[in-house]
PDB file of C-alpha atoms in Angstrom:
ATOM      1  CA  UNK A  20       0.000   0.000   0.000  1.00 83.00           C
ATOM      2  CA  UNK A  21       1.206   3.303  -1.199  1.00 86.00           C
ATOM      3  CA  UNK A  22       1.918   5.837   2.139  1.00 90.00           C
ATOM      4  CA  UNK A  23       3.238   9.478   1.593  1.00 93.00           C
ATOM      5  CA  UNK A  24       4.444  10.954   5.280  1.00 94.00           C
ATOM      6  CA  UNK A  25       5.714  15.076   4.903  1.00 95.00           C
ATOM      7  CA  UNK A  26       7.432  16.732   7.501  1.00 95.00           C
ATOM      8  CA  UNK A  27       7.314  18.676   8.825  1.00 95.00           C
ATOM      9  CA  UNK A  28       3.614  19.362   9.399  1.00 93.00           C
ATOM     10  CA  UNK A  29       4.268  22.983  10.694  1.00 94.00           C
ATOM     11  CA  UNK A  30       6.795  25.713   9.779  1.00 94.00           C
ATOM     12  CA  UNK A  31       7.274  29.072  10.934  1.00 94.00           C
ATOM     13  CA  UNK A  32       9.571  30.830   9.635  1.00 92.00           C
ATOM     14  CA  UNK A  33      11.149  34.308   9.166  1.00 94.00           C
ATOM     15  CA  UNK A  34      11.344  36.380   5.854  1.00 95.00           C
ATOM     16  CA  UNK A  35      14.666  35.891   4.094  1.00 96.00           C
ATOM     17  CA  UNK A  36      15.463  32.063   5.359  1.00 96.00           C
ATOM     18  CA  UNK A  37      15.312  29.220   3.515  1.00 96.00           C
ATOM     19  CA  UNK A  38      13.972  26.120   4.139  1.00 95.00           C
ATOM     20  CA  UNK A  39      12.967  22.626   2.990  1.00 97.00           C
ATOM     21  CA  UNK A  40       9.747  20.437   3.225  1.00 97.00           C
ATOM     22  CA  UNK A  41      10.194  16.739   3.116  1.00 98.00           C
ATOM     23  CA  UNK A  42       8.108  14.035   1.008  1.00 97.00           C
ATOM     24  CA  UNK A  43       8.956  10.405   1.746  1.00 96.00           C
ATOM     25  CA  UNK A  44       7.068   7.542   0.183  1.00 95.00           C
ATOM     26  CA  UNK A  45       6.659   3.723   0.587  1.00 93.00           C
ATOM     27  CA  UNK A  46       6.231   2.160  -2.974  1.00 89.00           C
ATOM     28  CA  UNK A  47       7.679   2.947  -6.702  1.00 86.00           C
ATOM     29  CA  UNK A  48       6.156   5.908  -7.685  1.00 84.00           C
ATOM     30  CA  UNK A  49       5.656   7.618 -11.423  1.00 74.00           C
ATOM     31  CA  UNK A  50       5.724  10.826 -11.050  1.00 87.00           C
ATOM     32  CA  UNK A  51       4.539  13.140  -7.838  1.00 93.00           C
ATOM     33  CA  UNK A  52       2.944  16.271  -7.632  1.00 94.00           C
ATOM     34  CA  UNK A  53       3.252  19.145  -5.563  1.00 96.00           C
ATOM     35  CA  UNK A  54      -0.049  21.210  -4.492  1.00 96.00           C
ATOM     36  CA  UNK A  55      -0.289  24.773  -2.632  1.00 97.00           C
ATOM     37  CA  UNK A  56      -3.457  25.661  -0.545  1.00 94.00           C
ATOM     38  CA  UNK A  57      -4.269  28.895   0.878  1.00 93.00           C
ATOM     39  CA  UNK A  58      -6.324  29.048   3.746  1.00 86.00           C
ATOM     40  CA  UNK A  59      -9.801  28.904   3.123  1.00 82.00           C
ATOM     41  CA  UNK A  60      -9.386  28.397  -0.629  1.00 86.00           C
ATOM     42  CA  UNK A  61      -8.879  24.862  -2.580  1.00 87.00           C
ATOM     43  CA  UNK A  62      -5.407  23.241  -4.062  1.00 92.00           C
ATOM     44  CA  UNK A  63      -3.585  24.512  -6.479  1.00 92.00           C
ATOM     45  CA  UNK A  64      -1.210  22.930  -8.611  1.00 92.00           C
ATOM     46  CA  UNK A  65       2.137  23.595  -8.216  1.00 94.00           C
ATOM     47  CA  UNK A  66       4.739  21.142  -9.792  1.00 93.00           C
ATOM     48  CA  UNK A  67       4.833  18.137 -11.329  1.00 92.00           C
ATOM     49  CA  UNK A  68       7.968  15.499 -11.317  1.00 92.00           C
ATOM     50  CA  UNK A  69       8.300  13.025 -13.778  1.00 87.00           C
ATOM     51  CA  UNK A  70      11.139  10.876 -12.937  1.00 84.00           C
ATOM     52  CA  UNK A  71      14.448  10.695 -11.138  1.00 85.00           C
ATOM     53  CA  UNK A  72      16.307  13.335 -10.466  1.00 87.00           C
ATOM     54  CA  UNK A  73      13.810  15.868 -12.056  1.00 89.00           C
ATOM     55  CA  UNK A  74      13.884  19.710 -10.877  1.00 93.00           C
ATOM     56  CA  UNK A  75      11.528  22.645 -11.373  1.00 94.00           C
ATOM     57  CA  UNK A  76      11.787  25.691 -10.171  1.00 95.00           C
ATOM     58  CA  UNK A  77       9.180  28.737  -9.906  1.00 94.00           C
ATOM     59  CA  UNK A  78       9.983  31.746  -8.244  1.00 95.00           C
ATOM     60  CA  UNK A  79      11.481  31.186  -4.269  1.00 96.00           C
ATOM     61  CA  UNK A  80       9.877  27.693  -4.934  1.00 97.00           C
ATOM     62  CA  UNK A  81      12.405  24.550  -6.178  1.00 97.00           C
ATOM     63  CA  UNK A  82      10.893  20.709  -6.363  1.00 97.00           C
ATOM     64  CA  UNK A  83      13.210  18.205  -6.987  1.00 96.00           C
ATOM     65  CA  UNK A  84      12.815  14.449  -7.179  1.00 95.00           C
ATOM     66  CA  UNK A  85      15.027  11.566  -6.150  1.00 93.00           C
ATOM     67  CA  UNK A  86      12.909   8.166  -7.038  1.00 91.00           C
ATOM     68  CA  UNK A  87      15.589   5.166  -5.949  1.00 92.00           C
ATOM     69  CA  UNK A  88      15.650   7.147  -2.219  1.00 94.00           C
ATOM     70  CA  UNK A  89      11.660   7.907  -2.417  1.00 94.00           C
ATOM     71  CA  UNK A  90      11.771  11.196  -1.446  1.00 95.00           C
ATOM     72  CA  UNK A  91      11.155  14.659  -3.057  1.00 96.00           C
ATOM     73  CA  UNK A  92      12.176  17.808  -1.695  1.00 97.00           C
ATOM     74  CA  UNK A  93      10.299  21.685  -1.750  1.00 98.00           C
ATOM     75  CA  UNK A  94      13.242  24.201  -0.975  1.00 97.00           C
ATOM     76  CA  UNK A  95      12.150  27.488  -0.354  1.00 96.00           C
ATOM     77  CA  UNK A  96      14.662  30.078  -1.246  1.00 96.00           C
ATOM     78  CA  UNK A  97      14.441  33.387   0.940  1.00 94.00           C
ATOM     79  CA  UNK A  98      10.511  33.079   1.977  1.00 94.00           C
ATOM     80  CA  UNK A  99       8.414  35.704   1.962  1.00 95.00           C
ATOM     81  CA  UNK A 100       4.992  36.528   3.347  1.00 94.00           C
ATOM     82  CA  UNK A 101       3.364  35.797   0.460  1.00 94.00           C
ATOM     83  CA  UNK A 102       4.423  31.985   0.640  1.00 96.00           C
ATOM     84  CA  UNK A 103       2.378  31.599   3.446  1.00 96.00           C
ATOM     85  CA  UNK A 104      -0.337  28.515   3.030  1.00 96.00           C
ATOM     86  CA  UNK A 105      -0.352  24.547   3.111  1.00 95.00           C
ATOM     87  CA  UNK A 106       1.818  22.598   0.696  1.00 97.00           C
ATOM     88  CA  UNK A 107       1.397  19.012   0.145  1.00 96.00           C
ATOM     89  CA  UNK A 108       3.009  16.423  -2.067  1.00 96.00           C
ATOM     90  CA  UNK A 109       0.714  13.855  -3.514  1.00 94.00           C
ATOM     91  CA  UNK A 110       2.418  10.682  -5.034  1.00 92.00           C
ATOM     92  CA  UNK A 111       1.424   8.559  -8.125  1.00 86.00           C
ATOM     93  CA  UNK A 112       1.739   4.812  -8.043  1.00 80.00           C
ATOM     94  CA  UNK A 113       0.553   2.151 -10.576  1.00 72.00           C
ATOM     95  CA  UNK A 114      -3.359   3.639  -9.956  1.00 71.00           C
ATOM     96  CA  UNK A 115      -3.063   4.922  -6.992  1.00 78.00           C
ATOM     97  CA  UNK A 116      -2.648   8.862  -5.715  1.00 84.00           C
ATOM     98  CA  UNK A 117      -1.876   9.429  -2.357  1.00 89.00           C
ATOM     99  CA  UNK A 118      -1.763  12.831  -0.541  1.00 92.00           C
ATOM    100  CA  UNK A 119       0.504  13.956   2.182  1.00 92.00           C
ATOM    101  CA  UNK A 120      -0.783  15.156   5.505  1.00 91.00           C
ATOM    102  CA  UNK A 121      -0.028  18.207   4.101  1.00 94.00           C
ATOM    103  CA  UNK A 122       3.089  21.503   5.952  1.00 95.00           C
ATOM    104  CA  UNK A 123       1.248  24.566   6.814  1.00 95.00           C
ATOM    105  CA  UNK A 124       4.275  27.089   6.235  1.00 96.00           C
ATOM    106  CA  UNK A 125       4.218  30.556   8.206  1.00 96.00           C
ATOM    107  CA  UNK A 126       5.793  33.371   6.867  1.00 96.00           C
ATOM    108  CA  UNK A 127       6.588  35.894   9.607  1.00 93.00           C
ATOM    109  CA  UNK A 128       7.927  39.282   8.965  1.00 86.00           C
TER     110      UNK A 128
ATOM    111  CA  UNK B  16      -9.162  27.186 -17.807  1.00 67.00           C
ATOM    112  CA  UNK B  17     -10.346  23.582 -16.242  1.00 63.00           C
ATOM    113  CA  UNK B  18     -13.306  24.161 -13.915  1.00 89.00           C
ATOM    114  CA  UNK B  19     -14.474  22.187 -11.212  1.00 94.00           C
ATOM    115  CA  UNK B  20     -17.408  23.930  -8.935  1.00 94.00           C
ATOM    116  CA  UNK B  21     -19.363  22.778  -5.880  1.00 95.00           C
ATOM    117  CA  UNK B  22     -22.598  23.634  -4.971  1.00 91.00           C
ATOM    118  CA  UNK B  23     -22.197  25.074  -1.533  1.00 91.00           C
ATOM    119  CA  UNK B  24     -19.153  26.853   0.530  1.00 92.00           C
ATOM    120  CA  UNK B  25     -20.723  26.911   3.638  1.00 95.00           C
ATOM    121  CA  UNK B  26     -23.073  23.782   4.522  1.00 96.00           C
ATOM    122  CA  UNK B  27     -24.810  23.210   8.635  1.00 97.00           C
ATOM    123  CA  UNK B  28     -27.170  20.527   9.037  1.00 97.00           C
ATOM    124  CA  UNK B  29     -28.756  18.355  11.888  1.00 97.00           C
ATOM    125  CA  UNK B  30     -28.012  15.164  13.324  1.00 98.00           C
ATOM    126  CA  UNK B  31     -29.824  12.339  10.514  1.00 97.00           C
ATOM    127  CA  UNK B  32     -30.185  14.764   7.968  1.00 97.00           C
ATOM    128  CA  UNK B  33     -29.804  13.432   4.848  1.00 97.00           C
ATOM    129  CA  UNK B  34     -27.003  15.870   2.876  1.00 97.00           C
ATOM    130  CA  UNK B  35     -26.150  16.180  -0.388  1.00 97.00           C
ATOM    131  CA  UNK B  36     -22.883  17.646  -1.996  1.00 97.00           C
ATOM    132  CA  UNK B  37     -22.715  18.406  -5.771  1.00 97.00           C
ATOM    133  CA  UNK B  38     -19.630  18.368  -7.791  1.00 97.00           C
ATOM    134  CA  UNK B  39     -19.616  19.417 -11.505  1.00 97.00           C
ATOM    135  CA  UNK B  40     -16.097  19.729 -13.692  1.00 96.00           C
ATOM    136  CA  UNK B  41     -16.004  21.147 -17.411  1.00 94.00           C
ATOM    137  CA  UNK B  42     -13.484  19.618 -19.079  1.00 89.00           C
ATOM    138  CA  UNK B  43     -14.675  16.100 -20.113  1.00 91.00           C
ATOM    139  CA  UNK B  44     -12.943  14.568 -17.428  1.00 91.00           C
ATOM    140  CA  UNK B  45     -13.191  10.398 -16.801  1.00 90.00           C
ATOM    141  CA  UNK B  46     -12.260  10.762 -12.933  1.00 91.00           C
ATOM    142  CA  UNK B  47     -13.619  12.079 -10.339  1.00 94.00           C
ATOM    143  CA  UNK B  48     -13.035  12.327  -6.516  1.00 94.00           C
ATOM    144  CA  UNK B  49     -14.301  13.082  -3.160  1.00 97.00           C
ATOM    145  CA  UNK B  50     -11.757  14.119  -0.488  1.00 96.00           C
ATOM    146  CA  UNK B  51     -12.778  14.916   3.220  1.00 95.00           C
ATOM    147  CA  UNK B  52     -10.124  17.160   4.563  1.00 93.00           C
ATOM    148  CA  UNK B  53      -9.716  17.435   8.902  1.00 91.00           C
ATOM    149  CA  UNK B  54      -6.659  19.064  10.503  1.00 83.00           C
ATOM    150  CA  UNK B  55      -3.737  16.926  10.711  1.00 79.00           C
ATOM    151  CA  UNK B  56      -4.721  14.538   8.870  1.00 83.00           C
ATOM    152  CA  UNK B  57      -4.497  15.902   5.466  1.00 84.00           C
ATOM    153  CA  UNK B  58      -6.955  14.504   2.409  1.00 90.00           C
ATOM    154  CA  UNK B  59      -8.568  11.414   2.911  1.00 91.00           C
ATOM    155  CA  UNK B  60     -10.248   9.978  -0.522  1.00 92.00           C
ATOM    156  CA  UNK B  61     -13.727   8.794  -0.068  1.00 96.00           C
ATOM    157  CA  UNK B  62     -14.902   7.477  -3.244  1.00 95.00           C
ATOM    158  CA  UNK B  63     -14.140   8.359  -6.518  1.00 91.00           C
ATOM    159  CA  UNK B  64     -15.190   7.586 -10.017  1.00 93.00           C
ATOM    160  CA  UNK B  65     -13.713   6.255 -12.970  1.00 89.00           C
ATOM    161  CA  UNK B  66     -16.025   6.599 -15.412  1.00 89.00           C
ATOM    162  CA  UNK B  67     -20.251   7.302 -16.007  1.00 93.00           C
ATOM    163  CA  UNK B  68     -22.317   4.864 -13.191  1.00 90.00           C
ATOM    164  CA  UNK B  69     -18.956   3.500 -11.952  1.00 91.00           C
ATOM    165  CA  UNK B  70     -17.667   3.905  -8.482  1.00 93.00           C
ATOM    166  CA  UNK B  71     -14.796   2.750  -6.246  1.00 91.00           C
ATOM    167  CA  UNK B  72     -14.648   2.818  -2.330  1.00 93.00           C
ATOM    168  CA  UNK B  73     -11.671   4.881  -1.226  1.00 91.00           C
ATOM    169  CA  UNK B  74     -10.214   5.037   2.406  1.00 89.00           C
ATOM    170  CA  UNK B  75     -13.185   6.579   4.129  1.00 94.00           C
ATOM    171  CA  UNK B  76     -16.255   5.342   2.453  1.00 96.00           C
ATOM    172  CA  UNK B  77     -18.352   4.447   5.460  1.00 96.00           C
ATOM    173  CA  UNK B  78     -21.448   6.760   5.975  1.00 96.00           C
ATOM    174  CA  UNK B  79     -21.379   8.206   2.304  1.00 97.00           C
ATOM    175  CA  UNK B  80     -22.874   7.553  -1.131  1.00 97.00           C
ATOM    176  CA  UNK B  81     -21.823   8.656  -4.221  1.00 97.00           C
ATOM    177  CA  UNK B  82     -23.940   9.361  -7.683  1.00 97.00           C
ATOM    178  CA  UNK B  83     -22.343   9.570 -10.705  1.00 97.00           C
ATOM    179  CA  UNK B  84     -25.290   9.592 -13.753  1.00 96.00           C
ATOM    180  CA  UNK B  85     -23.528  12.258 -16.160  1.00 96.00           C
ATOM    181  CA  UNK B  86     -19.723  12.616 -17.012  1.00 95.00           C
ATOM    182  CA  UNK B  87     -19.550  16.137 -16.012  1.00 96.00           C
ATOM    183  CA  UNK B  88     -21.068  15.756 -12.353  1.00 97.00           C
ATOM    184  CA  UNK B  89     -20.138  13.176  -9.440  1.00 97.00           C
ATOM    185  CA  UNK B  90     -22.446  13.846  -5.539  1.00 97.00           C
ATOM    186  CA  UNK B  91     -21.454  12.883  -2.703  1.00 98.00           C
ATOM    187  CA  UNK B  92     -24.536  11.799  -0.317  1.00 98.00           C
ATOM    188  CA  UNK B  93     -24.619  11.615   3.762  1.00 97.00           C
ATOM    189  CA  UNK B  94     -27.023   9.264   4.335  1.00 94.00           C
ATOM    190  CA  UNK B  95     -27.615  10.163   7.772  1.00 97.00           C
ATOM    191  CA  UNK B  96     -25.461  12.973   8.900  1.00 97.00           C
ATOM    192  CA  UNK B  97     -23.670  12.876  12.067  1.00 97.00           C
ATOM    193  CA  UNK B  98     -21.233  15.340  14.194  1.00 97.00           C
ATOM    194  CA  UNK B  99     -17.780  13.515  12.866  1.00 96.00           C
ATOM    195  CA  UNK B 100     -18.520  14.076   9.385  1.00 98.00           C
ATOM    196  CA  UNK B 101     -18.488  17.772  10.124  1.00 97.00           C
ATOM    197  CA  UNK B 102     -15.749  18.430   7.854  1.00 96.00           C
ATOM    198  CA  UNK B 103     -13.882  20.581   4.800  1.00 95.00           C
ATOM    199  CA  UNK B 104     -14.914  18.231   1.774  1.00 97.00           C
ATOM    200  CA  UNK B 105     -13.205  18.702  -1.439  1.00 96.00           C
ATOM    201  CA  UNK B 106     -14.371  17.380  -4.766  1.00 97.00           C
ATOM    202  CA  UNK B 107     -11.202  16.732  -7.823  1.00 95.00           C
ATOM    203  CA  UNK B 108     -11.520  15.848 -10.990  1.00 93.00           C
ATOM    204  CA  UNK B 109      -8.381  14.411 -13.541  1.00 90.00           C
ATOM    205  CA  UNK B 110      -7.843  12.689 -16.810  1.00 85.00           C
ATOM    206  CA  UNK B 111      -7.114   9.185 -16.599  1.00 76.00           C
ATOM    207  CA  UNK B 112      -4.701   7.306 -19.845  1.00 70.00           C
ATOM    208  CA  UNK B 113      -4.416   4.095 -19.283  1.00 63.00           C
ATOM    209  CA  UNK B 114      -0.812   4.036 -20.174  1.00 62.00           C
ATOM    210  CA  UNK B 115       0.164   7.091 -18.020  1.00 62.00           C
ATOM    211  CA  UNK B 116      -1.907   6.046 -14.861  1.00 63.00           C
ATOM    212  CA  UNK B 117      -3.433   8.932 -12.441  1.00 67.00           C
ATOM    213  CA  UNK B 118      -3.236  12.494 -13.603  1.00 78.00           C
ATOM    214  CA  UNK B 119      -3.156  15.938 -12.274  1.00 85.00           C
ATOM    215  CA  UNK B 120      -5.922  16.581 -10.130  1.00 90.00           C
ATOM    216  CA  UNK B 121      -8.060  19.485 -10.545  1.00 92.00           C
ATOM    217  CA  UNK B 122      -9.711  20.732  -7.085  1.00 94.00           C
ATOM    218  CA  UNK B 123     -13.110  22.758  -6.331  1.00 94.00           C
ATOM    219  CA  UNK B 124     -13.518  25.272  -3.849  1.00 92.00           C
ATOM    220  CA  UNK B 125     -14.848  22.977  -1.174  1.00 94.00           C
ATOM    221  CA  UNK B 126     -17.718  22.721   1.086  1.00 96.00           C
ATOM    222  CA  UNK B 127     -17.402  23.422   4.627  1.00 95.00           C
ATOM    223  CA  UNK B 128     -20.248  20.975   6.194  1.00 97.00           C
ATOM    224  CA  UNK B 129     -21.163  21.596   9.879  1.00 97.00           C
ATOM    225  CA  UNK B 130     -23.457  18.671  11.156  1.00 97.00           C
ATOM    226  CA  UNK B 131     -25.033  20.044  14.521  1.00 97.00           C
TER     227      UNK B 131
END
């Protein structure tokens, strides 16, 4: 059975750090997603990762993808407030899709 | 733009009330989901659907129903509402290709039921 576990599940942090969120998973996987939510609003897409090694980057946001350790990565490069919300990583496996718990990040000034 | 919309934001019923949530998508989509979401514990997948009249149990199915009689719309149905389904439920819809496996899922607003 396919099980995604994030961590952590809550981050404060301070403008200008940087920081990583953690997505660990329990089977072979095809390709992963990675979703934003802002608070009282639905998921939004935010990456996709198609195989090993794969890296995308938008703005302060980086995904990357390492499939033989089962694990994919969100850096955040020098947060700001705006990055405030709930990200979660939701992992693809033969028919499955599993969702993480979810990291509700906190931006502080 | 793909388009999935629920019919409420903001649902409170009683105790043995019989609820129903709608979910319609626009883009032809074969899938479709139901997701309760609860603090801590992320989204849980109640049923989803595959296809017209088809349905699959997900993790959570106990207490709900699901409809699916056209493509485009997929309902998720409390039989008899109680207090621990008070909840944030999402509804998602995605492509499915049989040689690609699950796609990108495509989320609605949500409904926020209370069940007093």
């Amino acid at each position: 059975e396919l099980k995604v576990e994030q961590n952590p599940l809550f981050l404060s942090m301070q403008e200008g750090k940087n920081y990583t969120i953690y997505c660990n998973y329990s089977t072979t996987s095809d390709r992963l997603y990675w979703y934003r939510q802002d608070p009282g609003k639905s998921l939004e897409s935010l990456f996709v990762l198609l195989s090993n090694g794969a890296v995308k980057q938008e703005g302060r946001l980086m995904a990357s993808l390492d499939t033989k350790a089962r694990l994919s990565t969100l850096h955040i490069t020098a947060a700001v407030h705006d990055l405030s919300a709930t990200y979660f990583c939701a992992v693809v496996s033969v028919r499955d899709m599993r969702f993480g718990a979810g990291t509700r990040l906190t931006v502080k000034p | 733009d793909v388009k999935v919309t629920q019919s409420s934001r903001y649902l409170v019923k009683r105790t043995g009330e019989k609820v129903f949530l709608e979910c319609v998508q626009d883009m032809d989509h074969e899938n479709m989901f139901w997701y309760r979401q609860d603090p801590g514990l992320g989204l849980r997948l109640i049923y989803f659907s595959y296809d017209v009249k088809m349905k699959e149990k997900g993790d959570i199915p106990e207490g709900y129903s699901v409809s699916r009689e056209k493509k485009e719309r997929f309902s998720l149905i409390l039989e008899s509402a109680s207090t621990n389904q008070t909840s944030m439920y999402l509804c998602a819809s995605s492509f499915f290709r049989l040689e690609v496996g699950p796609n990108e899922q495509f989320f609605g607003p949500g409904t926020r039921l209370t069940v007093l």
